[in-house]
């Protein structure tokens, strides 16, 4: 089995805080990402959202569409309403060959609000958990029938954040609900991404590779910062520039025959962390960890 290396445009321009990298055109993101060695990109706010427009742009740069974020509101609307709302996004991913959809429940989320610390993130009642899981099963079944699997993204500041949250979600949904393992978010939430990979290897369909600067994370927790302030302070970085043991994690992926994308998705201020420099650093970090783990990389 082989993996492919992709990157998220957050390295250049931020969706949660659009002022970061606002002046950077899509052309720069794509050309520098390709120069750094990546084979594909996830979607960002500067990407056209129809396959007719986006396909030729990616083809011009020799890039594939990896996936794209979808903001779910299943706690507020029915599965049928969510399926209706997801159609354009699903069509885009399916048309351009993406096999996984980055999917996150955002009802009452706080990660995009710089004034609210992540400690005040929403926590679901038992009834809400049942509602989310049952509706998510229906949406996931529909997407999988269309050839795109939901990759549920546990995310700071949302209803599914901690390791216990992820376990409860996985244990109460069908296999059609895939897991997006985000190393940086899991460590930030106090969990262990390596343990989670080991225990739910068969459910992982997508991996976000962001590293953590432990001393900056400790400061963010100590001062009870918002997610965006933690980003601005430099909590996240690219693989190999922080404390996460990627070779061990990737050995687990190799043992589980993982054959999806490994995506550098490290939110930083591009005015501080030069995008091309960190894109190259992230690519090299992934290559080195893959070599140590025996994971074969394909273009």
Tab-separated table of C-alpha atoms in Angstrom:
chain	number	residue	atom	x	y	z
A	1	UNK	CA	0.000	0.000	0.000
A	2	UNK	CA	1.145	3.541	-0.695
A	3	UNK	CA	0.350	6.994	0.625
A	4	UNK	CA	0.225	10.339	-1.103
A	5	UNK	CA	1.413	13.682	0.267
A	6	UNK	CA	-0.886	16.688	0.175
A	7	UNK	CA	-1.154	20.098	1.773
A	8	UNK	CA	-3.859	22.461	2.927
A	9	UNK	CA	-3.770	26.122	1.770
A	10	UNK	CA	-3.765	27.204	5.444
A	11	UNK	CA	-0.007	27.401	5.040
A	12	UNK	CA	-0.576	30.457	2.830
A	13	UNK	CA	-4.049	31.774	3.644
A	14	UNK	CA	-6.366	31.018	6.573
A	15	UNK	CA	-10.086	30.211	6.317
A	16	UNK	CA	-10.880	30.808	10.003
A	17	UNK	CA	-9.016	34.135	10.003
A	18	UNK	CA	-9.160	35.414	6.393
A	19	UNK	CA	-6.918	38.407	7.152
A	20	UNK	CA	-3.991	35.973	7.374
A	21	UNK	CA	-2.602	35.727	3.865
A	22	UNK	CA	-5.512	37.663	2.386
A	23	UNK	CA	-3.227	39.165	-0.248
A	24	UNK	CA	-1.856	35.799	-1.421
A	25	UNK	CA	-3.436	34.608	-4.703
A	26	UNK	CA	-4.458	31.016	-5.307
A	27	UNK	CA	-1.811	30.762	-8.025
A	28	UNK	CA	0.919	31.308	-5.431
A	29	UNK	CA	-0.499	28.637	-3.109
A	30	UNK	CA	-0.677	26.047	-5.868
A	31	UNK	CA	2.643	26.796	-7.548
A	32	UNK	CA	4.579	26.868	-4.273
A	33	UNK	CA	2.842	23.745	-3.002
A	34	UNK	CA	3.845	21.911	-6.161
A	35	UNK	CA	7.379	23.320	-5.891
A	36	UNK	CA	7.613	21.989	-2.335
A	37	UNK	CA	6.845	18.507	-3.645
A	38	UNK	CA	3.161	17.936	-2.857
A	39	UNK	CA	0.845	16.012	-5.167
A	40	UNK	CA	-2.458	17.516	-4.098
A	41	UNK	CA	-4.332	20.252	-2.240
A	42	UNK	CA	-7.319	20.435	0.015
A	43	UNK	CA	-9.834	23.180	-0.661
A	44	UNK	CA	-9.590	26.681	0.772
A	45	UNK	CA	-11.615	29.864	0.537
A	46	UNK	CA	-9.878	31.015	-2.661
A	47	UNK	CA	-10.683	27.876	-4.640
A	48	UNK	CA	-13.447	27.843	-7.285
A	49	UNK	CA	-16.232	25.504	-6.173
A	50	UNK	CA	-17.297	23.928	-9.445
A	51	UNK	CA	-15.412	21.064	-11.114
A	52	UNK	CA	-15.567	22.873	-14.453
A	53	UNK	CA	-13.541	25.787	-13.055
A	54	UNK	CA	-11.338	24.084	-10.480
A	55	UNK	CA	-10.382	20.994	-12.469
A	56	UNK	CA	-8.379	22.797	-15.183
A	57	UNK	CA	-6.614	24.974	-12.595
A	58	UNK	CA	-5.393	21.968	-10.628
A	59	UNK	CA	-4.470	20.141	-13.841
A	60	UNK	CA	-2.381	23.104	-14.961
A	61	UNK	CA	-0.272	22.710	-11.812
A	62	UNK	CA	-0.130	18.913	-11.946
A	63	UNK	CA	-2.116	18.643	-8.713
A	64	UNK	CA	-5.039	16.512	-7.529
A	65	UNK	CA	-7.914	17.526	-5.286
A	66	UNK	CA	-7.335	15.814	-1.938
A	67	UNK	CA	-10.509	16.741	-0.065
A	68	UNK	CA	-12.375	19.718	1.328
A	69	UNK	CA	-13.918	20.868	4.605
A	70	UNK	CA	-17.674	20.647	5.110
A	71	UNK	CA	-19.423	22.376	8.039
A	72	UNK	CA	-22.222	20.113	9.256
A	73	UNK	CA	-25.182	21.241	11.369
A	74	UNK	CA	-26.756	17.890	12.159
A	75	UNK	CA	-27.715	18.959	15.665
A	76	UNK	CA	-29.897	21.653	14.135
A	77	UNK	CA	-31.245	20.001	10.978
A	78	UNK	CA	-32.306	16.549	9.860
A	79	UNK	CA	-30.174	14.078	7.962
A	80	UNK	CA	-32.317	14.688	4.899
A	81	UNK	CA	-31.779	18.450	5.153
A	82	UNK	CA	-28.028	17.902	5.536
A	83	UNK	CA	-27.940	15.618	2.506
A	84	UNK	CA	-29.639	18.323	0.486
A	85	UNK	CA	-27.176	20.953	1.740
A	86	UNK	CA	-24.131	18.787	0.986
A	87	UNK	CA	-24.892	18.079	-2.672
A	88	UNK	CA	-22.762	20.757	-4.355
A	89	UNK	CA	-19.745	19.958	-2.194
A	90	UNK	CA	-20.182	16.232	-2.702
A	91	UNK	CA	-20.465	16.738	-6.464
A	92	UNK	CA	-17.237	18.773	-6.536
A	93	UNK	CA	-15.252	16.179	-4.599
A	94	UNK	CA	-16.661	13.249	-6.548
A	95	UNK	CA	-16.134	14.910	-9.927
A	96	UNK	CA	-12.472	15.664	-9.236
A	97	UNK	CA	-11.617	12.270	-7.784
A	98	UNK	CA	-11.458	13.001	-4.042
A	99	UNK	CA	-12.330	9.898	-2.029
A	100	UNK	CA	-12.805	11.513	1.399
A	101	UNK	CA	-14.713	14.541	2.694
A	102	UNK	CA	-13.386	16.486	5.689
A	103	UNK	CA	-16.544	16.654	7.802
A	104	UNK	CA	-17.097	18.493	11.089
A	105	UNK	CA	-20.182	19.269	13.162
A	106	UNK	CA	-20.019	23.009	13.825
A	107	UNK	CA	-23.231	23.717	15.764
A	108	UNK	CA	-22.316	26.221	18.513
A	109	UNK	CA	-18.593	25.839	17.745
A	110	UNK	CA	-16.135	28.447	19.062
A	111	UNK	CA	-12.947	27.780	17.098
A	112	UNK	CA	-13.585	30.671	14.718
A	113	UNK	CA	-14.254	33.198	17.505
A	114	UNK	CA	-11.077	34.875	18.699
A	115	UNK	CA	-12.820	36.195	21.813
A	116	UNK	CA	-13.857	32.780	23.152
A	117	UNK	CA	-11.340	30.347	24.700
A	118	UNK	CA	-11.516	26.716	23.599
A	119	UNK	CA	-12.323	25.773	27.196
A	120	UNK	CA	-15.802	27.149	26.526
A	121	UNK	CA	-16.458	24.831	23.591
A	122	UNK	CA	-19.903	23.195	23.399
A	123	UNK	CA	-20.459	19.842	25.121
A	124	UNK	CA	-23.296	17.574	24.011
A	125	UNK	CA	-25.959	15.987	26.177
A	126	UNK	CA	-26.684	12.263	25.822
A	127	UNK	CA	-29.710	13.124	23.706
A	128	UNK	CA	-27.593	15.277	21.404
A	129	UNK	CA	-25.018	12.511	21.063
A	130	UNK	CA	-27.744	10.089	19.992
A	131	UNK	CA	-29.111	12.631	17.534
A	132	UNK	CA	-25.726	13.381	16.008
A	133	UNK	CA	-24.689	9.754	15.633
A	134	UNK	CA	-27.953	8.537	14.148
A	135	UNK	CA	-28.142	11.387	11.641
A	136	UNK	CA	-24.464	11.123	10.788
A	137	UNK	CA	-24.928	7.465	9.873
A	138	UNK	CA	-27.563	8.401	7.312
A	139	UNK	CA	-25.468	11.164	5.745
A	140	UNK	CA	-22.357	8.993	5.704
A	141	UNK	CA	-24.205	6.137	4.007
A	142	UNK	CA	-25.407	8.533	1.318
A	143	UNK	CA	-21.945	9.969	0.666
A	144	UNK	CA	-20.348	6.535	0.531
A	145	UNK	CA	-22.914	5.421	-2.031
A	146	UNK	CA	-21.656	8.326	-4.165
A	147	UNK	CA	-18.047	7.162	-3.818
A	148	UNK	CA	-16.897	9.734	-1.226
A	149	UNK	CA	-16.444	8.716	2.406
A	150	UNK	CA	-16.974	11.089	5.286
A	151	UNK	CA	-13.760	11.637	7.251
A	152	UNK	CA	-14.977	13.042	10.553
A	153	UNK	CA	-12.655	15.791	11.794
A	154	UNK	CA	-12.359	16.095	15.570
A	155	UNK	CA	-11.555	19.780	16.011
A	156	UNK	CA	-10.715	22.117	18.864
A	157	UNK	CA	-13.673	24.248	19.890
A	158	UNK	CA	-16.332	21.871	18.550
A	159	UNK	CA	-18.631	19.199	20.002
A	160	UNK	CA	-16.214	16.387	19.060
A	161	UNK	CA	-12.838	17.477	20.383
A	162	UNK	CA	-11.333	15.095	22.961
A	163	UNK	CA	-10.127	11.521	22.646
A	164	UNK	CA	-13.169	10.377	24.631
A	165	UNK	CA	-15.397	12.277	22.192
A	166	UNK	CA	-13.792	10.551	19.209
A	167	UNK	CA	-14.141	7.140	20.816
A	168	UNK	CA	-17.801	7.737	21.594
A	169	UNK	CA	-18.428	8.890	18.028
A	170	UNK	CA	-16.660	5.912	16.467
A	171	UNK	CA	-18.273	3.413	18.843
A	172	UNK	CA	-21.771	4.682	18.067
A	173	UNK	CA	-21.608	5.071	14.284
A	174	UNK	CA	-21.304	2.677	11.371
A	175	UNK	CA	-18.126	2.047	9.414
A	176	UNK	CA	-19.410	4.397	6.707
A	177	UNK	CA	-18.363	7.168	9.097
A	178	UNK	CA	-14.617	7.356	8.556
A	179	UNK	CA	-12.222	9.097	10.916
A	180	UNK	CA	-9.911	11.943	10.047
A	181	UNK	CA	-7.008	11.660	12.469
A	182	UNK	CA	-5.605	15.133	13.161
A	183	UNK	CA	-2.431	14.766	15.184
A	184	UNK	CA	-2.192	18.370	16.354
A	185	UNK	CA	-5.818	18.761	17.378
A	186	UNK	CA	-5.739	15.477	19.293
A	187	UNK	CA	-2.616	16.415	21.231
A	188	UNK	CA	-3.988	19.913	21.912
A	189	UNK	CA	-7.166	18.294	23.287
A	190	UNK	CA	-5.094	16.218	25.704
A	191	UNK	CA	-5.359	12.959	23.769
A	192	UNK	CA	-2.858	10.565	22.222
A	193	UNK	CA	-2.959	10.390	18.409
A	194	UNK	CA	-0.784	7.260	18.336
A	195	UNK	CA	-3.109	5.398	20.710
A	196	UNK	CA	-6.134	6.552	18.746
A	197	UNK	CA	-4.570	5.344	15.491
A	198	UNK	CA	-3.857	1.966	17.019
A	199	UNK	CA	-7.372	1.528	18.389
A	200	UNK	CA	-9.301	2.805	15.357
A	201	UNK	CA	-6.941	1.930	12.519
A	202	UNK	CA	-9.760	0.392	10.472
A	203	UNK	CA	-11.789	3.613	10.594
A	204	UNK	CA	-9.058	6.100	9.622
A	205	UNK	CA	-9.547	7.313	6.051
A	206	UNK	CA	-7.672	10.630	6.139
A	207	UNK	CA	-4.784	12.101	8.159
A	208	UNK	CA	-3.986	15.743	8.940
A	209	UNK	CA	-0.361	16.173	9.942
A	210	UNK	CA	0.225	19.186	12.142
A	211	UNK	CA	2.927	19.230	14.773
A	212	UNK	CA	2.872	20.962	18.159
A	213	UNK	CA	5.357	23.307	19.816
A	214	UNK	CA	4.855	22.013	23.380
A	215	UNK	CA	5.992	25.133	25.206
A	216	UNK	CA	3.606	27.299	23.162
A	217	UNK	CA	0.753	24.864	23.769
A	218	UNK	CA	1.446	24.946	27.503
A	219	UNK	CA	1.229	28.745	27.394
A	220	UNK	CA	-2.044	28.613	25.433
A	221	UNK	CA	-3.569	26.289	28.011
A	222	UNK	CA	-2.196	28.292	30.927
A	223	UNK	CA	-3.687	31.521	29.599
A	224	UNK	CA	-6.906	29.821	28.432
A	225	UNK	CA	-6.574	31.178	24.907
A	226	UNK	CA	-8.978	30.992	22.029
A	227	UNK	CA	-8.101	28.664	19.175
A	228	UNK	CA	-7.216	31.564	16.892
A	229	UNK	CA	-4.963	33.207	19.481
A	230	UNK	CA	-3.229	29.869	19.963
A	231	UNK	CA	-2.664	29.754	16.206
A	232	UNK	CA	-1.277	33.279	16.137
A	233	UNK	CA	1.084	32.460	19.008
A	234	UNK	CA	2.566	29.559	17.025
A	235	UNK	CA	1.116	26.507	18.764
A	236	UNK	CA	1.061	24.559	15.498
A	237	UNK	CA	3.848	23.810	13.062
A	238	UNK	CA	4.669	21.324	10.317
A	239	UNK	CA	5.666	17.670	10.886
A	240	UNK	CA	9.170	17.304	12.242
A	241	UNK	CA	9.269	20.792	13.776
A	242	UNK	CA	7.478	19.869	16.989
A	243	UNK	CA	7.068	17.073	19.528
A	244	UNK	CA	4.818	14.500	17.791
A	245	UNK	CA	6.403	11.115	17.061
A	246	UNK	CA	5.468	10.758	13.391
A	247	UNK	CA	7.649	7.703	12.630
A	248	UNK	CA	5.821	5.667	15.292
A	249	UNK	CA	2.436	6.940	14.105
A	250	UNK	CA	3.270	6.101	10.504
A	251	UNK	CA	4.453	2.608	11.462
A	252	UNK	CA	0.936	2.080	12.782
A	253	UNK	CA	-0.541	3.341	9.525
A	254	UNK	CA	1.768	1.046	7.571
A	255	UNK	CA	0.756	-1.962	9.672
A	256	UNK	CA	-2.910	-1.119	9.029
A	257	UNK	CA	-2.364	-0.864	5.240
A	258	UNK	CA	-3.410	2.790	5.191
A	259	UNK	CA	-3.388	4.023	1.594
A	260	UNK	CA	-4.836	7.521	1.760
A	261	UNK	CA	-3.412	11.016	1.914
A	262	UNK	CA	-1.055	12.471	4.511
A	263	UNK	CA	-1.858	16.181	4.552
A	264	UNK	CA	0.245	18.980	6.024
A	265	UNK	CA	-2.323	21.216	7.691
A	266	UNK	CA	-0.523	23.467	10.132
A	267	UNK	CA	-2.212	26.763	10.921
A	268	UNK	CA	0.379	29.501	11.303
A	269	UNK	CA	0.617	33.216	10.579
A	270	UNK	CA	2.165	33.362	7.081
A	271	UNK	CA	3.740	36.711	7.937
A	272	UNK	CA	5.763	34.909	10.622
A	273	UNK	CA	6.107	31.407	9.165
A	274	UNK	CA	7.192	31.884	5.545
A	275	UNK	CA	4.804	29.632	3.565
A	276	UNK	CA	7.174	28.116	1.003
A	277	UNK	CA	9.839	27.508	3.654
A	278	UNK	CA	7.381	25.683	5.897
A	279	UNK	CA	5.783	23.828	2.987
A	280	UNK	CA	9.206	22.443	2.069
A	281	UNK	CA	9.943	21.668	5.703
A	282	UNK	CA	6.616	19.874	6.098
A	283	UNK	CA	7.126	17.827	2.959
A	284	UNK	CA	10.600	16.798	4.079
A	285	UNK	CA	9.273	15.924	7.521
A	286	UNK	CA	6.663	13.620	6.006
A	287	UNK	CA	9.170	12.008	3.627
A	288	UNK	CA	11.609	11.283	6.433
A	289	UNK	CA	8.906	9.853	8.713
A	290	UNK	CA	7.549	7.688	5.893
A	291	UNK	CA	11.026	6.340	5.164
A	292	UNK	CA	11.547	5.467	8.826
A	293	UNK	CA	8.138	3.766	9.000
A	294	UNK	CA	8.417	1.865	5.721
A	295	UNK	CA	5.520	3.756	4.152
A	296	UNK	CA	5.864	3.977	0.387
A	297	UNK	CA	4.977	7.332	-1.205
A	298	UNK	CA	3.353	7.563	-4.603
A	299	UNK	CA	2.778	10.607	-6.761
